[in-house]
Coordinates of C-alpha atoms in Angstrom, one line a residue:
M1 CA 137.8 110.9 100.3
H2 CA 134.1 110.4 100.8
F3 CA 132.2 112.5 103.3
L4 CA 129.0 112.5 105.3
S5 CA 127.3 115.7 106.0
L6 CA 124.6 115.9 108.6
N7 CA 124.1 119.7 108.4
H8 CA 121.1 121.3 106.8
T9 CA 118.5 118.7 107.3
P10 CA 115.2 119.0 105.4
S11 CA 112.4 121.1 106.9
S12 CA 110.0 119.1 109.0
H13 CA 107.2 119.9 106.6
V14 CA 109.0 118.5 103.6
K15 CA 110.2 115.4 105.5
D16 CA 106.8 114.7 107.0
A17 CA 105.0 115.2 103.7
S18 CA 107.4 113.1 101.7
S19 CA 107.5 110.3 104.2
H20 CA 103.8 110.0 104.5
I21 CA 103.4 110.0 100.8
C22 CA 106.0 107.3 100.5
S23 CA 104.0 105.3 103.0
D24 CA 100.8 105.6 100.9
I25 CA 102.7 104.6 97.8
S26 CA 104.3 101.6 99.6
L27 CA 100.9 100.5 100.9
S28 CA 99.2 100.7 97.5
L29 CA 101.7 98.5 95.6
P30 CA 101.2 95.3 97.6
L31 CA 97.4 95.7 97.6
S32 CA 97.4 93.9 94.3
Q33 CA 97.2 90.8 96.4
L34 CA 93.5 91.5 97.1
P35 CA 92.4 88.4 95.2
S36 CA 94.6 86.0 97.2
T37 CA 92.3 84.0 99.4
S38 CA 91.7 80.3 98.7
H39 CA 88.1 80.9 97.5
S40 CA 89.1 83.8 95.2
I41 CA 91.7 81.5 93.6
D42 CA 88.9 79.0 93.0
L43 CA 86.7 81.8 91.5
L44 CA 89.6 82.9 89.2
S45 CA 90.1 79.4 88.2
S46 CA 86.4 79.1 87.2
Q47 CA 86.3 82.6 85.7
Y48 CA 89.2 81.9 83.3
N49 CA 88.6 78.2 82.9
I50 CA 92.1 77.2 84.1
S51 CA 93.6 75.1 86.9
T52 CA 94.4 76.6 90.4
Q53 CA 98.1 75.8 89.6
L54 CA 97.9 78.2 86.7
V55 CA 96.3 80.9 88.9
N56 CA 99.1 80.5 91.4
L57 CA 101.6 80.8 88.5
T58 CA 100.5 84.4 88.1
I59 CA 102.0 85.2 91.5
T60 CA 105.4 84.0 90.3
F61 CA 105.1 86.0 87.1
C62 CA 104.2 89.1 89.1
V63 CA 107.2 88.8 91.3
I64 CA 109.5 88.2 88.4
F65 CA 108.1 91.2 86.5
Q66 CA 108.5 93.4 89.5
A67 CA 112.2 92.5 89.7
I68 CA 112.7 93.2 86.0
S69 CA 110.8 96.5 86.1
S70 CA 112.8 97.7 89.1
A71 CA 115.9 97.6 87.0
F72 CA 114.4 100.0 84.5
W73 CA 112.4 102.3 86.8
A74 CA 115.2 103.0 89.3
P75 CA 117.9 104.3 86.9
L76 CA 115.2 106.3 85.1
S77 CA 114.2 108.0 88.4
D78 CA 117.8 108.8 89.3
S79 CA 118.0 110.8 86.0
L80 CA 114.4 112.0 85.2
G81 CA 113.3 112.5 88.8
R82 CA 111.2 110.7 91.3
R83 CA 107.9 112.5 90.6
P84 CA 107.5 111.8 86.8
V85 CA 108.4 108.1 87.3
F86 CA 105.9 107.8 90.2
L87 CA 103.2 109.4 88.0
M88 CA 104.0 107.1 85.1
S89 CA 104.1 103.9 87.2
F90 CA 100.9 104.6 89.0
S91 CA 99.1 105.4 85.8
I92 CA 100.1 102.0 84.5
Y93 CA 98.8 100.5 87.8
V94 CA 95.4 102.1 87.4
Y95 CA 95.1 101.1 83.7
A96 CA 96.1 97.5 84.5
S97 CA 93.5 97.3 87.3
F98 CA 90.9 98.6 84.8
G99 CA 91.9 95.9 82.4
L100 CA 91.7 93.2 85.0
A101 CA 88.2 94.3 86.0
L102 CA 87.0 94.4 82.3
Y103 CA 88.7 91.4 80.7
K104 CA 87.1 88.4 82.3
S105 CA 88.2 85.4 80.1
S106 CA 91.7 85.9 78.8
Y107 CA 94.4 84.1 80.9
S108 CA 97.2 85.9 79.0
A109 CA 95.6 89.2 79.9
L110 CA 95.4 88.1 83.6
I111 CA 99.1 87.3 83.6
L112 CA 100.2 90.5 81.8
L113 CA 97.9 92.9 83.7
R114 CA 98.6 91.4 87.2
A115 CA 102.3 91.8 86.4
L116 CA 101.9 95.4 85.4
E117 CA 100.0 96.0 88.7
D118 CA 103.1 95.0 90.6
Q119 CA 105.1 98.3 90.3
P120 CA 108.4 98.4 92.2
S121 CA 108.6 100.0 95.6
C122 CA 112.3 100.8 95.2
L123 CA 111.4 104.4 94.3
A124 CA 110.1 105.0 97.8
Y125 CA 113.4 103.9 99.2
A126 CA 115.1 106.5 96.9
V127 CA 112.9 109.3 98.2
V128 CA 113.7 108.4 101.8
V129 CA 117.4 108.6 101.0
D130 CA 116.9 112.0 99.3
I131 CA 115.2 113.6 102.3
S132 CA 117.0 112.1 105.3
P133 CA 120.6 111.8 106.7
H134 CA 121.9 108.5 107.9
S135 CA 121.2 109.3 111.6
E136 CA 117.5 109.9 111.0
R137 CA 116.8 107.4 108.2
G138 CA 115.5 104.6 110.5
K139 CA 112.3 106.1 111.6
I140 CA 111.3 107.3 108.1
L141 CA 112.2 103.9 106.6
G142 CA 110.2 102.3 109.4
L143 CA 107.0 104.2 108.4
M144 CA 107.6 103.3 104.7
L145 CA 108.4 99.7 105.1
T146 CA 105.6 99.1 107.6
S147 CA 103.2 100.2 104.8
T148 CA 104.9 98.0 102.3
N149 CA 104.4 94.9 104.4
L150 CA 101.0 96.0 105.6
G151 CA 99.5 95.8 102.1
P152 CA 99.6 92.0 101.8
C153 CA 98.0 91.8 105.3
I154 CA 95.0 94.0 104.8
G155 CA 94.6 93.2 101.1
P156 CA 93.1 89.7 101.6
V157 CA 90.7 91.1 104.2
I158 CA 89.3 93.6 101.7
G159 CA 89.4 91.0 99.0
G160 CA 87.6 88.4 101.1
G161 CA 85.0 90.8 102.2
A162 CA 84.4 92.0 98.6
I163 CA 84.0 88.4 97.4
L164 CA 81.6 87.4 100.2
A165 CA 79.5 90.6 99.6
S166 CA 79.3 90.2 95.8
G167 CA 80.2 86.6 95.0
N168 CA 82.3 88.0 92.1
V169 CA 86.1 88.1 92.2
M170 CA 86.2 91.0 89.8
W171 CA 85.1 93.3 92.6
C172 CA 88.6 92.9 94.0
F173 CA 90.0 94.5 90.8
W174 CA 87.5 97.3 91.0
A175 CA 88.7 98.0 94.6
L176 CA 92.2 98.2 93.2
V177 CA 91.0 100.7 90.5
I178 CA 89.5 103.0 93.2
F179 CA 92.6 102.8 95.5
G180 CA 94.9 103.4 92.5
I181 CA 93.1 106.5 91.4
I182 CA 93.1 107.9 94.9
S183 CA 96.8 107.3 95.2
L184 CA 97.6 108.7 91.8
L185 CA 95.7 112.0 92.6
F186 CA 97.4 112.1 96.0
I187 CA 100.9 111.8 94.4
G188 CA 100.1 114.4 91.7
W189 CA 98.8 117.0 94.1
T190 CA 101.3 116.6 96.9
L191 CA 104.5 114.7 96.2
P192 CA 107.4 117.1 95.8
E193 CA 110.4 116.3 93.6
T194 CA 113.3 115.1 95.7
A195 CA 115.9 113.7 93.3
R196 CA 119.3 115.2 93.8
T197 CA 120.0 115.3 90.1
V198 CA 116.9 117.6 89.7
V199 CA 116.6 119.8 92.8
G200 CA 120.1 119.5 94.3
N201 CA 119.8 119.7 98.1
G202 CA 116.3 121.1 97.8
A203 CA 117.3 124.7 97.1
V204 CA 116.7 124.4 93.4
Y205 CA 113.1 125.1 92.5
P206 CA 111.5 122.4 90.3
Q207 CA 110.0 123.4 86.9
G208 CA 107.1 122.1 84.8
I209 CA 105.9 118.6 85.6
W210 CA 108.4 118.4 88.5
R211 CA 106.2 120.7 90.4
T212 CA 103.1 119.5 92.3
W213 CA 99.7 120.2 90.7
W214 CA 98.9 122.2 93.8
T215 CA 101.8 124.7 93.2
I216 CA 100.9 124.9 89.5
L217 CA 97.2 125.6 90.0
S218 CA 97.8 127.9 92.9
G219 CA 99.9 130.2 90.7
K220 CA 103.1 129.9 92.6
V221 CA 106.1 130.8 90.5
A222 CA 109.7 129.6 90.6
K223 CA 111.8 131.5 93.1
S224 CA 115.3 132.5 92.5
N225 CA 117.8 130.1 94.0
N226 CA 119.5 133.0 95.6
N227 CA 116.3 133.7 97.7
R228 CA 116.1 130.2 98.9
T229 CA 118.0 129.1 102.0
T230 CA 119.7 125.8 102.3
N231 CA 118.5 125.6 105.9
N232 CA 115.5 123.7 104.7
A233 CA 117.6 121.4 102.5
C234 CA 119.7 118.3 103.1
I235 CA 123.2 118.2 101.8
V236 CA 123.7 114.9 100.0
P237 CA 126.3 112.6 101.4
E238 CA 129.8 113.0 99.9
E239 CA 129.1 116.4 98.5
A240 CA 129.5 118.5 101.6
L241 CA 132.6 120.2 100.2
A242 CA 131.1 121.1 96.8
D243 CA 128.2 123.2 95.5
V244 CA 125.6 120.5 95.4
N245 CA 123.2 122.8 93.4
A246 CA 125.6 123.6 90.6
G247 CA 124.2 122.5 87.2
K248 CA 120.9 121.4 88.7
P249 CA 118.2 122.8 86.4
G250 CA 115.0 121.9 88.3
K251 CA 114.1 119.5 85.5
G252 CA 115.1 115.9 84.9
K253 CA 116.7 114.3 81.9
W254 CA 115.0 111.5 79.9
I255 CA 117.4 108.5 79.4
I256 CA 117.1 105.0 78.1
P257 CA 117.3 103.1 81.4
N258 CA 120.3 100.7 81.8
P259 CA 119.1 97.7 83.8
F260 CA 122.6 96.5 84.3
I261 CA 123.4 99.4 86.7
S262 CA 121.3 97.6 89.3
L263 CA 122.7 94.2 88.4
N264 CA 126.3 95.5 88.8
I265 CA 125.6 96.3 92.4
I266 CA 124.7 92.7 93.1
L267 CA 128.2 91.5 92.1
Y268 CA 130.2 93.0 95.1
W269 CA 131.0 90.7 98.0
D270 CA 129.5 93.0 100.7
T271 CA 126.3 93.7 98.8
I272 CA 125.8 89.9 98.2
L273 CA 125.7 89.4 101.9
I274 CA 123.5 92.5 102.5
L275 CA 121.1 91.5 99.8
W276 CA 120.8 88.0 101.3
M277 CA 120.0 89.5 104.7
A278 CA 117.3 91.7 103.1
A279 CA 115.9 89.0 100.8
S280 CA 115.8 86.1 103.3
P281 CA 113.3 87.5 105.8
Y282 CA 111.2 88.9 102.9
T283 CA 111.1 85.4 101.4
V284 CA 110.2 83.8 104.8
W285 CA 107.3 86.2 105.3
Y286 CA 106.2 85.7 101.7
C287 CA 106.1 81.9 102.3
I288 CA 104.0 82.3 105.4
Q289 CA 101.6 84.7 103.7
T290 CA 101.3 82.4 100.7
S291 CA 100.6 79.4 102.9
L292 CA 97.9 81.1 105.1
P293 CA 94.9 80.5 102.8
L294 CA 95.7 76.8 102.6
I295 CA 96.4 76.4 106.3
F296 CA 93.4 78.3 107.6
G297 CA 91.1 77.6 104.6
D298 CA 91.7 73.9 104.0
T299 CA 93.0 72.7 107.4
F300 CA 90.7 74.7 109.7
G301 CA 87.8 75.2 107.2
Y302 CA 87.6 79.0 107.5
N303 CA 85.6 81.0 104.9
D304 CA 87.2 83.8 102.9
L305 CA 86.5 86.6 105.3
F306 CA 87.9 84.7 108.3
V307 CA 90.9 83.6 106.2
G308 CA 91.5 87.3 105.4
L309 CA 91.2 88.2 109.1
C310 CA 93.9 85.7 109.8
F311 CA 96.3 88.0 107.9
L312 CA 95.8 90.7 110.5
P313 CA 97.9 89.4 113.4
G314 CA 100.9 89.3 111.0
G315 CA 100.0 92.8 109.9
L316 CA 100.1 93.9 113.5
G317 CA 103.5 92.3 114.0
V318 CA 104.8 94.0 110.8
I319 CA 103.5 97.4 112.0
L320 CA 105.1 97.0 115.5
G321 CA 108.3 95.6 113.9
G322 CA 108.6 98.5 111.6
L323 CA 108.1 101.1 114.3
I324 CA 110.5 99.4 116.6
A325 CA 113.1 98.9 113.9
G326 CA 113.0 102.5 112.9
R327 CA 113.8 103.7 116.4
L328 CA 116.2 100.9 117.0
M329 CA 118.2 101.7 113.8
D330 CA 118.6 105.3 114.8
L331 CA 119.7 104.3 118.3
N332 CA 122.2 101.8 116.9
Y333 CA 123.6 104.5 114.6
K334 CA 124.0 106.9 117.5
Y335 CA 125.5 104.2 119.8
T336 CA 128.1 103.2 117.1
S337 CA 128.9 106.8 116.4
R338 CA 129.7 107.5 120.1
A339 CA 131.6 104.2 120.4
I340 CA 134.1 105.3 117.7
G341 CA 134.2 109.0 118.7
F342 CA 132.0 110.4 116.0
E343 CA 129.4 113.0 117.0
V344 CA 126.0 112.7 115.4
D345 CA 125.6 116.4 114.8
N346 CA 126.3 118.9 112.0
H347 CA 130.0 118.0 111.5
V348 CA 131.4 116.4 108.4
V349 CA 133.1 113.0 108.9
D350 CA 134.9 110.7 106.6
R351 CA 132.4 108.1 105.3
N352 CA 135.1 105.5 104.7
Q353 CA 135.8 105.5 108.4
F354 CA 132.3 105.0 109.6
P355 CA 131.3 101.3 110.2
F356 CA 127.8 101.3 108.7
E357 CA 127.9 97.5 108.7
E358 CA 128.3 97.3 112.5
A359 CA 125.7 100.0 113.1
R360 CA 123.0 98.5 111.0
S361 CA 123.6 94.9 112.0
R362 CA 123.9 95.5 115.8
G363 CA 121.6 93.1 117.6
T364 CA 121.0 90.8 114.6
Y365 CA 122.7 87.8 116.1
T366 CA 120.1 87.7 118.9
I367 CA 117.2 88.3 116.5
L368 CA 118.2 85.4 114.2
S369 CA 118.9 83.1 117.1
V370 CA 115.4 83.6 118.4
S371 CA 113.7 83.3 115.0
I372 CA 115.0 79.8 114.3
P373 CA 112.9 78.1 117.1
L374 CA 109.9 80.4 116.3
L375 CA 109.8 79.2 112.7
V376 CA 110.3 75.6 113.7
G377 CA 107.6 75.8 116.2
Y378 CA 105.2 77.4 113.7
G379 CA 105.7 74.5 111.3
W380 CA 105.1 71.8 113.9
A381 CA 102.1 73.7 115.3
V382 CA 100.5 73.5 111.9
H383 CA 101.4 69.8 111.7
F384 CA 99.7 68.9 115.0
H385 CA 96.7 71.2 114.3
I386 CA 97.4 73.3 117.5
H387 CA 94.8 75.9 118.3
P388 CA 94.8 78.6 115.6
S389 CA 95.5 81.3 118.2
I390 CA 99.0 79.9 118.7
L391 CA 99.7 80.1 115.0
L392 CA 98.4 83.7 114.9
V393 CA 100.6 84.8 117.8
L394 CA 103.7 83.1 116.2
Q395 CA 102.8 84.7 112.9
A396 CA 102.8 88.2 114.5
I397 CA 106.2 87.7 116.2
I398 CA 107.7 86.3 113.0
G399 CA 106.3 89.2 111.1
A400 CA 108.0 91.7 113.5
K401 CA 111.3 89.8 113.2
C402 CA 111.2 89.8 109.4
T403 CA 110.4 93.5 109.3
V404 CA 113.3 94.4 111.6
V405 CA 115.9 92.5 109.7
L406 CA 114.7 93.5 106.3
Q407 CA 114.5 97.2 107.3
S408 CA 118.0 97.2 108.8
F409 CA 119.8 95.7 105.9
S410 CA 117.8 97.6 103.3
A411 CA 118.9 100.8 105.0
L412 CA 122.5 99.5 105.0
L413 CA 122.3 98.9 101.2
V414 CA 121.3 102.5 100.4
D415 CA 123.8 103.8 103.1
I416 CA 126.8 102.4 101.1
F417 CA 125.5 103.5 97.7
P418 CA 124.4 107.1 98.5
K419 CA 124.7 108.5 95.0
R420 CA 122.6 105.7 93.4
P421 CA 119.8 105.0 96.0
G422 CA 117.3 104.1 93.3
A423 CA 119.6 101.5 91.6
A424 CA 120.6 100.1 95.0
A425 CA 117.0 99.7 96.1
A426 CA 116.2 98.1 92.7
A427 CA 119.0 95.6 93.3
N428 CA 117.4 94.9 96.6
N429 CA 114.0 94.4 94.9
I430 CA 115.5 92.2 92.2
T431 CA 117.1 89.9 94.8
R432 CA 114.0 89.8 97.0
C433 CA 111.7 89.0 94.1
A434 CA 113.9 86.4 92.6
L435 CA 114.4 84.5 95.9
S436 CA 110.7 84.8 96.9
A437 CA 109.6 83.7 93.4
A438 CA 111.8 80.6 93.7
A439 CA 110.6 79.9 97.2
V440 CA 106.9 80.2 96.2
A441 CA 107.4 77.9 93.2
A442 CA 109.0 75.3 95.4
L443 CA 106.6 75.7 98.4
Q444 CA 103.8 73.4 97.4
P445 CA 106.0 70.6 96.0
L446 CA 108.2 70.6 99.1
S447 CA 105.1 70.7 101.4
N448 CA 103.7 67.7 99.5
A449 CA 107.1 65.8 99.8
I450 CA 108.1 66.5 103.4
G451 CA 105.1 68.1 105.0
R452 CA 104.6 71.6 106.4
S453 CA 106.5 70.7 109.7
W454 CA 109.8 69.9 108.0
L455 CA 109.2 72.5 105.4
F456 CA 109.2 75.3 108.0
T457 CA 112.1 73.6 109.8
L458 CA 114.1 73.8 106.6
I459 CA 113.2 77.4 106.1
A460 CA 114.2 78.2 109.7
L461 CA 117.6 76.6 109.3
V462 CA 118.4 78.2 106.0
D463 CA 117.2 81.7 107.1
G464 CA 118.8 81.6 110.5
G465 CA 121.9 79.6 109.8
A466 CA 122.9 81.4 106.6
G467 CA 121.9 84.7 108.2
L468 CA 124.2 84.2 111.1
L469 CA 127.2 83.4 108.8
A470 CA 126.4 86.4 106.6
V471 CA 126.3 88.8 109.5
W472 CA 129.5 87.5 110.9
A473 CA 131.3 87.9 107.5
L474 CA 129.8 91.3 106.9
R475 CA 130.9 92.6 110.3
R476 CA 134.4 91.2 109.9
W477 CA 135.2 92.2 106.3
G478 CA 132.3 94.4 105.1
S479 CA 133.9 97.8 105.8
A480 CA 137.2 96.7 104.1
W481 CA 135.3 95.5 101.0
R482 CA 133.4 98.8 100.8
R483 CA 136.5 101.0 101.2
K484 CA 138.3 99.0 98.5
R485 CA 135.3 99.4 96.1
D486 CA 134.9 103.1 96.9
S487 CA 138.6 103.8 96.3
G488 CA 138.1 102.8 92.6
S489 CA 134.7 104.4 92.1
R490 CA 132.6 107.4 92.8
D491 CA 130.0 105.6 95.0

């Protein structure tokens, strides 16, 4: 039997520190989209003596590389620990940004280094699962995912301002260097190790590099596990009846990552539907963000700074959507628990009997039904050159919708794979990146063939129609599929 344990939640200090650090990490990763306005694309084209199509191709390579790298980083973090992997990946991020700022003529270097900048955000998901029980996961994921989606919104503003001030697109990359160094130092000084394989439920004291630089330099020594109380720790799901700290050395184990661990997760019926529900809104939002420079730059004639400012309403929608979704997820969880007679307290309940699929998808029918006319209206508003304010308002609402759906089903995915949160989040990242890369590659040819009006109509029908069918199937058969899988595995 598989159990949930809600007793012994983490201390508020640990949870607040970890969740805020995850937000900083999640914000920094998408900021590699700083050079994404239409004029910066032209400047990159001139700088590297290539066509704008080849510049746009770097975006597709970045997304593909992020998907591939997730399959390696995630299993490594489950074994070695979150903290060392964060430090390694952010060091690569900083060095790649340095390279982009210095190498000004090599297109191959541009592709490779921009790809290396796009480090996976799946590790932040894993930290959230480490520090929070199911009933409190929504608000922490809300903060983290809001930051993830905020990066692409404020990045073009910073990038557009840097280009207008300097006339040199390379200053975008120097801005990334500065932000990357600040983030790396922040992680090194303050991010605690949270991986269950390393510190158990938090009562095992980390050793060596698994300690923060602050604890090392302040001279704090490892405490005996017997002197540490589990009141400030969080019992990992499914291990409530066992000693979760047994055999946990406070140090991780280096392994050769197996990328197929994440790919295996994709092959189950319920996870296929969940991954679609997480990837589809992400792809919709990616398409809107990618098309903004062309819509507001070419159609309305805005300069780079104003094009960058046009990303802000969507960012506001993403922020509000993330905050609303976080609270909504926790309320839905509590509502579902009461409806089936489960108390959300410190009692242990059978995980196989809890309908995670119903709890996380509650209200999705309404959201998807509303989103279809919103996307259709957005496309036709662009077609008829409606006042830009209408487009910006629709963009904000669509951003909020995409965030709510993405967040809910991303939480569901790690709910049903509690022992492999990193691998589950990596599977999510792989699917999102693959779908968005395909969509971005097809975006301009489809727009040229059928126009932006019918393009967004098609996107609305695929996202909303397929989403409604996926939610229906998941609510009807998802729990049974999960129980069947769990009966033959340890997940």
